[in-house]
XYZ file of C-alpha atoms in Angstrom:
615
model
C -28.531 26.392 -1.584
C -26.584 24.615 1.222
C -25.251 21.094 0.584
C -26.747 18.537 2.944
C -23.335 17.353 4.215
C -22.921 20.779 5.883
C -25.768 20.216 8.382
C -25.012 20.231 12.079
C -25.200 16.752 13.791
C -28.580 16.218 15.328
C -29.167 14.250 18.514
C -30.423 11.452 16.426
C -27.278 11.101 14.485
C -25.210 11.046 17.698
C -27.429 8.217 19.113
C -26.961 6.347 15.816
C -23.216 6.847 15.995
C -23.142 5.718 19.728
C -25.236 2.595 18.737
C -22.792 1.876 15.894
C -19.765 2.100 18.191
C -21.214 -0.291 20.805
C -22.856 -2.868 18.508
C -20.566 -2.810 15.476
C -17.202 -1.339 16.265
C -16.744 -2.626 19.754
C -18.196 -5.957 18.846
C -15.046 -6.513 16.790
C -12.598 -6.180 19.831
C -14.278 -7.967 22.643
C -11.164 -9.364 24.386
C -9.198 -6.122 24.238
C -12.258 -4.110 25.694
C -12.987 -6.557 28.409
C -9.415 -7.062 29.713
C -8.112 -3.483 29.251
C -11.188 -1.503 30.210
C -13.454 -4.037 31.914
C -15.941 -2.895 29.222
C -19.574 -3.857 30.235
C -21.547 -1.800 27.640
C -22.279 1.088 29.970
C -18.927 2.286 31.499
C -17.518 4.315 28.712
C -18.628 7.687 27.299
C -17.826 9.112 23.931
C -16.884 12.679 22.910
C -17.076 13.761 19.281
C -14.695 16.114 17.480
C -15.375 18.675 14.756
C -14.873 19.507 11.969
C -15.481 16.042 10.540
C -12.520 15.338 8.039
C -10.230 17.312 5.805
C -12.370 18.373 2.758
C -15.819 19.381 1.680
C -18.127 16.389 1.821
C -16.238 14.594 4.496
C -18.197 13.379 7.600
C -15.664 11.316 9.477
C -15.499 12.004 13.121
C -13.007 10.859 15.742
C -14.796 9.726 18.914
C -12.634 9.869 21.969
C -13.452 7.212 24.641
C -13.594 8.171 28.329
C -14.557 6.486 31.638
C -18.390 7.176 32.077
C -18.144 8.929 35.390
C -18.917 12.471 36.682
C -16.642 14.912 34.899
C -15.653 12.302 32.358
C -13.891 14.961 30.240
C -10.639 14.471 32.314
C -10.914 10.574 32.290
C -9.524 9.550 28.932
C -8.712 5.811 28.611
C -6.399 6.144 25.529
C -8.682 4.849 22.884
C -10.146 6.868 20.048
C -12.159 5.604 16.953
C -12.633 7.339 13.616
C -15.967 6.656 12.210
C -17.044 7.406 8.658
C -20.711 8.306 8.863
C -21.029 10.201 5.748
C -23.496 7.825 4.102
C -27.195 8.390 4.740
C -27.455 4.588 4.878
C -26.263 3.723 8.475
C -25.476 0.043 7.373
C -22.604 1.639 5.210
C -20.866 3.262 8.106
C -17.398 1.987 8.862
C -14.544 2.453 11.180
C -11.773 4.185 9.292
C -8.994 4.207 11.850
C -8.333 3.313 15.476
C -5.902 4.923 17.907
C -4.815 3.484 21.175
C -1.865 4.760 23.486
C 0.089 6.332 20.711
C -0.370 3.713 17.992
C -2.769 3.737 14.913
C -4.620 0.615 13.694
C -6.652 -0.017 10.562
C -9.798 -0.908 12.476
C -11.018 -2.547 15.643
C -10.359 -5.990 14.114
C -6.607 -5.262 13.750
C -6.562 -3.811 17.277
C -8.086 -6.919 18.687
C -5.750 -9.116 16.752
C -2.630 -7.199 17.937
C -3.744 -7.355 21.466
C -4.458 -11.066 21.349
C -0.927 -11.584 19.970
C 0.688 -9.425 22.599
C 1.764 -6.782 20.246
C 0.246 -3.861 22.097
C 1.699 -1.758 24.860
C -1.216 -1.595 27.278
C -1.618 1.231 29.782
C -4.271 0.249 32.210
C -6.142 3.196 33.770
C -7.308 2.816 37.351
C -11.119 2.455 37.429
C -12.819 5.590 38.904
C -15.811 5.569 40.986
C -19.160 6.840 39.551
C -18.553 10.277 41.181
C -15.289 10.699 39.333
C -12.971 10.889 42.422
C -10.674 13.639 41.517
C -13.125 15.161 38.963
C -16.060 15.365 41.370
C -17.611 18.792 41.945
C -18.621 17.781 45.486
C -17.155 20.042 48.033
C -14.296 18.617 50.091
C -15.266 20.746 53.059
C -18.440 21.050 55.129
C -20.570 24.223 54.825
C -19.787 26.902 57.355
C -20.536 30.562 57.900
C -22.841 31.948 55.022
C -21.197 33.962 52.275
C -22.226 37.619 51.764
C -25.536 38.276 50.100
C -26.831 41.262 48.164
C -30.358 42.476 48.449
C -32.363 45.508 47.417
C -33.669 47.319 50.595
C -36.666 48.860 48.792
C -37.148 46.353 45.961
C -35.766 46.265 42.456
C -34.838 49.641 40.867
C -35.340 48.245 37.354
C -38.329 46.817 35.546
C -38.704 44.002 33.129
C -41.917 43.818 30.885
C -41.857 40.907 28.489
C -38.417 41.377 26.965
C -38.053 45.085 27.734
C -35.898 46.427 30.448
C -35.693 49.957 32.041
C -32.971 50.867 34.528
C -32.440 54.477 35.467
C -31.437 56.203 32.179
C -31.187 52.940 30.258
C -33.758 51.044 28.122
C -33.237 47.926 25.869
C -34.848 44.796 24.635
C -33.127 41.352 25.167
C -33.412 38.032 23.195
C -31.908 34.662 23.069
C -30.900 33.313 19.627
C -30.808 29.548 19.590
C -27.568 29.513 17.746
C -25.614 32.509 19.021
C -27.125 33.201 22.515
C -27.708 36.379 24.272
C -28.452 39.554 22.282
C -29.710 42.956 22.861
C -31.609 45.406 20.683
C -32.513 49.128 20.639
C -30.211 50.134 23.535
C -31.049 53.645 24.622
C -29.480 55.995 27.237
C -31.544 58.981 28.284
C -33.934 58.203 25.577
C -31.431 58.354 22.660
C -30.407 55.258 20.864
C -26.835 54.197 21.380
C -26.808 50.881 19.625
C -29.270 48.933 17.414
C -27.796 45.576 18.212
C -25.211 44.100 20.535
C -24.934 40.322 20.186
C -22.683 37.326 20.579
C -21.727 35.770 17.281
C -19.529 32.797 17.902
C -17.362 31.030 20.523
C -14.367 29.144 18.784
C -11.875 26.943 20.500
C -8.789 25.390 18.693
C -7.037 22.560 20.362
C -3.584 20.970 20.298
C -2.603 17.415 21.320
C -0.623 14.453 20.068
C -3.837 12.330 20.097
C -5.955 12.534 16.747
C -9.238 13.725 18.399
C -7.559 16.609 20.263
C -5.458 17.709 17.430
C -8.247 17.887 14.894
C -10.726 19.811 17.157
C -11.889 23.161 16.181
C -15.237 23.781 17.976
C -17.395 26.421 16.591
C -20.143 26.392 19.406
C -22.801 28.349 17.373
C -23.148 25.246 15.228
C -24.096 23.234 18.401
C -26.322 26.128 19.601
C -25.120 28.627 22.186
C -28.537 29.778 23.100
C -29.945 26.175 22.874
C -27.696 25.081 25.669
C -28.563 28.020 28.083
C -28.446 26.485 31.592
C -31.096 26.807 34.178
C -29.455 29.151 36.760
C -28.954 28.424 40.423
C -30.066 31.176 42.825
C -27.318 32.667 44.953
C -24.436 31.102 42.868
C -25.001 31.688 39.204
C -26.727 34.952 39.891
C -27.648 36.889 43.147
C -30.404 35.123 45.077
C -32.997 37.908 44.540
C -32.175 38.450 40.855
C -35.193 38.317 38.249
C -35.152 34.937 36.682
C -36.581 34.575 33.135
C -37.404 31.481 31.113
C -36.058 31.175 27.599
C -37.237 29.188 24.717
C -35.678 27.540 21.772
C -36.840 25.740 18.644
C -34.349 23.016 17.742
C -34.754 19.486 16.420
C -38.428 19.441 17.373
C -41.729 20.876 15.868
C -42.657 22.741 19.199
C -40.457 25.018 21.284
C -38.717 23.879 24.407
C -38.667 25.999 27.583
C -35.524 26.389 29.775
C -36.730 27.587 33.136
C -34.831 30.513 34.810
C -32.120 30.398 32.259
C -31.582 34.248 32.020
C -31.244 36.471 34.946
C -31.277 40.396 35.481
C -30.026 42.108 38.580
C -28.693 45.301 39.787
C -25.242 44.779 41.341
C -23.365 46.881 43.823
C -19.736 46.247 42.666
C -18.290 47.361 46.141
C -16.264 50.178 44.887
C -16.931 53.845 43.761
C -17.876 54.657 40.255
C -15.996 57.945 40.967
C -15.032 59.855 44.225
C -12.840 62.579 45.483
C -11.763 63.365 49.000
C -10.604 66.970 49.594
C -7.859 66.953 52.157
C -5.542 69.466 50.525
C -5.832 72.117 53.202
C -3.026 70.581 55.374
C -0.861 70.456 52.161
C -1.401 73.992 51.154
C -1.164 75.880 54.536
C 1.362 73.440 56.005
C 3.877 74.262 53.451
C 3.457 78.008 53.980
C 2.452 78.761 50.308
C -0.019 76.999 48.081
C 1.347 74.714 45.430
C -1.981 74.763 43.584
C -5.023 76.927 43.887
C -8.116 74.785 45.101
C -10.944 77.208 45.706
C -12.948 74.583 47.759
C -10.342 74.849 50.464
C -11.240 78.463 51.164
C -14.735 77.048 52.091
C -14.464 73.666 53.655
C -13.238 70.092 53.173
C -15.581 67.705 51.350
C -16.125 64.259 50.217
C -17.964 63.386 46.979
C -18.660 60.065 45.558
C -20.925 57.638 43.706
C -21.431 53.847 44.313
C -20.794 51.792 41.312
C -24.114 49.977 40.982
C -24.699 48.540 37.641
C -27.452 46.516 35.855
C -26.413 42.948 34.674
C -28.110 40.762 32.205
C -26.641 37.265 32.300
C -26.940 33.759 30.768
C -24.846 30.827 31.374
C -24.306 28.328 28.620
C -22.921 24.735 28.832
C -21.672 23.389 25.562
C -19.986 20.211 26.161
C -17.253 20.564 28.654
C -17.296 24.497 28.499
C -19.550 26.730 30.594
C -19.586 30.270 29.438
C -21.008 33.179 31.670
C -22.227 35.838 29.299
C -22.898 39.322 30.725
C -24.074 42.591 29.362
C -23.505 45.376 31.981
C -25.038 48.843 31.982
C -23.247 51.580 34.077
C -24.533 54.810 35.366
C -21.998 56.791 33.286
C -23.364 55.609 30.022
C -20.880 52.821 29.503
C -21.876 49.311 28.482
C -19.694 46.256 28.996
C -19.931 42.951 27.130
C -18.103 40.211 29.025
C -17.630 36.455 28.938
C -16.179 34.288 31.682
C -15.073 30.805 31.021
C -15.416 27.802 33.408
C -16.374 24.195 33.109
C -14.066 21.202 32.577
C -10.837 21.277 30.835
C -10.804 19.058 27.701
C -8.121 16.405 27.861
C -6.241 13.721 25.978
C -4.674 10.603 27.084
C -1.014 11.330 28.160
C 1.633 9.427 26.174
C 4.839 10.087 24.257
C 5.484 13.704 23.691
C 2.236 14.928 25.130
C 3.853 17.504 27.332
C 4.514 19.487 24.127
C 0.588 20.117 24.012
C -0.176 20.823 27.674
C 0.304 19.896 31.238
C -0.104 16.592 33.030
C -3.119 17.263 35.447
C -3.527 13.568 36.617
C -1.970 10.136 36.277
C -3.029 9.506 32.600
C -4.617 12.960 31.879
C -3.088 15.569 29.713
C -4.777 19.028 29.949
C -4.541 20.071 26.323
C -3.667 23.597 25.122
C -6.465 25.485 23.295
C -7.366 28.958 22.129
C -10.661 30.549 22.869
C -11.965 33.318 20.632
C -15.265 35.075 21.136
C -16.883 37.288 18.383
C -19.442 40.106 19.021
C -21.390 42.175 16.663
C -21.836 45.733 17.928
C -24.078 47.921 15.630
C -23.562 51.373 17.275
C -25.853 54.227 16.237
C -24.125 57.314 17.819
C -26.239 60.359 17.554
C -28.041 58.809 14.613
C -27.498 56.084 12.076
C -24.665 57.690 10.087
C -21.264 57.514 11.908
C -17.595 57.718 11.150
C -14.645 55.898 12.648
C -11.943 58.026 14.309
C -8.779 57.031 16.029
C -7.037 59.125 18.775
C -3.818 58.264 20.289
C -0.603 59.808 21.542
C 3.027 60.576 20.324
C 5.785 62.276 22.224
C 7.154 65.383 20.690
C 10.262 67.400 21.621
C 9.921 70.920 22.550
C 12.201 73.699 23.942
C 10.970 74.989 27.255
C 9.597 78.520 26.486
C 10.798 79.874 29.827
C 14.310 78.212 29.434
C 15.070 77.627 25.763
C 18.274 75.776 26.453
C 16.249 72.932 28.059
C 14.327 70.234 26.207
C 10.904 68.826 27.294
C 9.389 65.523 25.891
C 5.742 65.973 25.977
C 2.876 63.759 24.894
C 0.504 65.172 22.329
C -2.854 63.988 20.844
C -2.858 62.332 17.393
C -6.017 62.216 15.373
C -6.999 60.181 12.219
C -10.271 59.477 10.466
C -10.362 55.825 9.224
C -11.876 56.185 5.806
C -12.093 52.579 4.584
C -12.923 49.083 5.839
C -9.349 48.029 5.120
C -8.067 50.799 7.347
C -10.579 49.821 9.987
C -9.590 46.010 10.073
C -7.125 45.433 12.933
C -5.240 42.157 12.915
C -5.315 40.247 16.052
C -1.881 40.903 17.361
C -1.367 44.171 15.645
C -1.096 47.538 17.292
C -4.466 49.348 17.485
C -5.153 52.995 18.288
C -5.885 53.161 22.063
C -8.842 55.450 21.594
C -11.054 54.324 18.693
C -14.612 55.591 18.392
C -17.758 55.813 16.490
C -18.248 59.698 15.822
C -21.487 61.297 15.252
C -22.299 64.160 12.857
C -23.352 66.228 15.816
C -21.026 67.944 18.406
C -21.183 68.423 22.154
C -21.202 71.772 23.957
C -17.318 71.941 23.644
C -17.257 71.536 19.845
C -16.116 67.878 19.735
C -17.833 65.184 17.782
C -20.023 63.137 19.906
C -18.671 59.557 20.179
C -18.713 56.112 21.752
C -15.226 54.559 22.324
C -14.559 50.784 21.797
C -12.164 49.356 24.359
C -11.331 45.647 24.079
C -10.065 43.349 27.003
C -8.370 40.391 25.528
C -5.302 38.252 25.745
C -5.993 35.982 22.732
C -3.655 33.209 21.537
C -2.504 33.189 17.873
C -4.990 32.754 15.097
C -5.048 29.656 12.929
C -2.577 30.329 10.034
C -4.278 31.770 7.061
C -2.654 29.055 4.851
C -5.007 26.680 6.575
C -7.654 25.147 4.265
C -10.388 25.906 6.824
C -9.256 29.336 7.864
C -11.694 31.344 5.860
C -14.568 29.877 7.822
C -13.255 31.467 10.941
C -11.631 34.387 9.358
C -13.480 36.875 11.787
C -10.910 35.612 14.274
C -8.136 37.310 12.232
C -9.213 40.708 13.625
C -9.419 42.102 17.111
C -11.693 44.714 15.538
C -13.235 45.160 12.125
C -15.612 47.917 11.234
C -17.790 47.503 8.098
C -20.722 49.095 6.450
C -23.910 47.576 7.813
C -25.632 45.372 5.317
C -28.738 43.330 5.476
C -27.014 40.584 3.648
C -24.247 40.474 6.304
C -26.237 39.916 9.493
C -23.786 37.430 11.141
C -20.021 36.899 11.022
C -20.349 33.168 10.472
C -22.807 30.370 9.894
C -23.967 27.260 11.729
C -22.950 25.445 8.521
C -19.222 26.471 8.783
C -18.463 23.857 11.409
C -19.024 20.856 9.245
C -17.780 22.287 6.038
C -15.203 25.003 6.945
C -13.309 24.209 3.686
C -16.086 25.828 1.732
C -17.607 28.234 4.161
C -21.271 29.269 3.894
C -20.204 32.610 5.298
C -16.688 33.960 5.075
C -16.265 36.955 7.069
C -13.109 38.110 5.185
C -15.472 38.880 2.305
C -17.167 41.592 4.322
C -13.955 43.666 4.245
C -13.597 45.006 0.723
C -12.284 48.562 1.129
C -15.658 50.376 0.996
C -15.766 53.876 2.360
C -17.028 54.018 5.948
C -17.216 57.754 6.391
C -20.633 58.991 7.336
C -22.151 55.626 6.945
C -24.209 53.075 8.921
C -21.405 50.979 10.487
C -20.979 47.767 12.494
C -18.116 46.857 14.742
C -17.135 43.169 14.817
C -15.110 42.555 18.023
C -13.070 39.475 18.829
C -11.793 38.934 22.374
C -10.002 35.669 23.522
C -7.627 34.007 25.671
C -4.986 31.158 25.467
C -5.778 28.382 27.990
C -2.949 25.935 28.953
C -4.726 23.675 31.575
C -2.840 23.116 34.735
C -3.314 21.259 37.925
C -5.519 23.834 39.388
C -7.943 23.238 36.529
C -8.866 20.063 38.465
C -11.539 19.399 39.171
C -12.576 22.275 36.799
C -11.736 25.699 35.589
C -12.424 28.854 37.617
C -13.618 32.030 36.159
C -10.876 34.202 37.811
C -8.517 35.413 35.092
C -10.524 33.787 32.372
C -12.607 36.867 31.528
C -12.515 38.881 28.289
C -14.747 41.255 26.401
C -15.223 44.897 25.585
C -16.531 48.303 26.823
C -18.483 50.879 24.897
C -17.706 54.279 26.663
C -19.126 57.585 25.879
C -16.332 59.861 24.470
C -17.473 63.536 24.239
C -20.987 62.149 23.770
C -22.132 64.343 26.731
C -21.187 67.706 27.981
C -20.238 66.159 31.284
C -20.396 62.823 33.068
C -24.142 61.896 33.052
C -23.719 59.973 36.273
C -23.622 63.345 38.109
C -27.404 63.196 37.787
C -27.606 59.884 39.559
C -29.762 59.593 42.782
C -27.009 57.594 44.357
C -24.495 60.403 44.703
C -23.025 61.277 48.077
C -21.632 64.617 48.948
C -20.991 66.349 52.324
C -18.546 68.887 53.726
C -16.649 69.248 56.843
C -19.173 72.044 57.967
C -22.207 69.760 57.584
C -23.806 67.134 59.823
C -22.881 64.139 57.704
C -24.792 61.844 60.102
C -28.032 63.406 59.086
C -30.123 61.558 56.507
C -31.069 64.656 54.564
C -27.430 65.412 54.109
C -25.990 61.956 53.623
C -28.434 59.122 52.722
C -25.772 56.506 53.516
C -26.267 57.611 57.192
C -29.938 56.230 56.900
C -28.780 52.690 56.289
C -29.197 51.473 59.833
C -32.827 52.373 59.594
C -33.783 51.819 55.841
C -31.735 48.658 55.341
C -31.757 47.070 58.737
C -34.306 44.292 57.950
C -33.351 41.250 56.209
C -35.554 40.663 52.985
C -38.037 37.830 52.615
C -35.982 35.425 50.377
C -38.143 33.263 48.128
C -37.765 29.523 48.595
C -35.020 27.852 46.666
C -36.238 26.068 43.468
C -34.342 24.532 40.563
C -35.720 23.105 37.402
C -32.552 22.136 35.765
C -32.933 18.387 36.048
C -36.601 18.683 34.554
C -35.461 20.350 31.274
């Protein structure tokens, strides 16, 4: 059973709190609001914080007041109100505390009294126009030459049927969880299952500030609904213009599902660089020096070029939860690798700049403090490498000292391979900032042609900030973020690393991930990898009007490691190879030479449509 106080806040409760603030709380300070903010009932916006208090059962929320303009997240006015809305009887809701410009007050009545008596230091904020002025997303330059576009000369090379996708050697099913967002199932390469499930689990952000709302904020976006807030996508910007756009559905707060049109896209992307290549130009080196330094038999025949365009399939959704926009990608490469990636954009969250505010961020506008925060993203990766039963193996390197066999008086420092099987869940739980083996992989019971265990390697891209101290009373609710990687036995009773109920009662978490790690053996078992990637964000002036994705991308790669006998992309139809003795301008030798004929016509682009404002 889940106590009722753990429930996420519904839209109706937000509306009720908004009405309480306007009709009850604000009614107690009419002079202050009128003279300081020119308050007219519509020119302020509220933003809630979470979790709601300090102990189980609390439902007390700071509501931060902003100017009600476009991009209001960076227009704080200095007023924050703590509302106790724990009672199911709205008439019993009260204001527990008020904060204005660095000072705390018992309630709005005391704030009004102090203002009327001239005992308040007032910091008037310049009234912003409705478009937000500096926070407006409207371009400051006129449109000019069109940016480059991608298109498929002979149509898509992938297929989508219901929620099943086929692309070259790949096949998988996709879905959208209302709570956790994009997820994939039954991922296969060359017909063999690689993973049963790859899914987003949670997006956590922990804020710092010298204002009460900012300093108490720890958003767990799954509680608000990552999939629920999937945005309708804009052709040509959010995804390539000719991508396949798919509607998603969610059931939340209503008795019938809601549809979000074009909120998921699938496309093949030419990444503009080779997946692999080699240009053999060694002849001049060998023969110019009089004697060969290395033997390269191809030079006895001819020079050559061999390469493969890096074209990959991308499945994408973009989610807007409050001020944050997350671009979620799963990417499938021709060499059997899978990438999970998230890019962060949207507006920076902010506090009103006062006192020692610069200890908690950078000043980004006249009264706006861009507040420091950490972002942590958790994924579930249920790999099935060569079957359900796997083991976890770590490979790394160490230098060893050796005498040169041909010159024993000389010493050589040479790197060697280190190997270790990680037998238990405790050994496979790597703390966030700890050193982790650079090659760590799920190993199958089968071997490849060369006698190595077939495997898939986990490679994490992350520059996470520090985790909340474990002494914190709420840390167990987000204990998955302790680990950059934790591998556990797969259990039906451990389907997710967290719960939507953890947000509003983190002090008695409904799911505590730390409990998953109990030193059970993980050798030759059905295993799950829980991956955490994150970044520290210290907002700066270039986060105005909002944050760019460049440099704010983290995630992981799953790469075949002795899984095949050779690189499977050698069988790709996209390969290019020609020698110095061939006519590389002939289509039958080099398909790239045919592009002036096969790709010379512009595609018929469908009309631009957008349904985001109808949802």
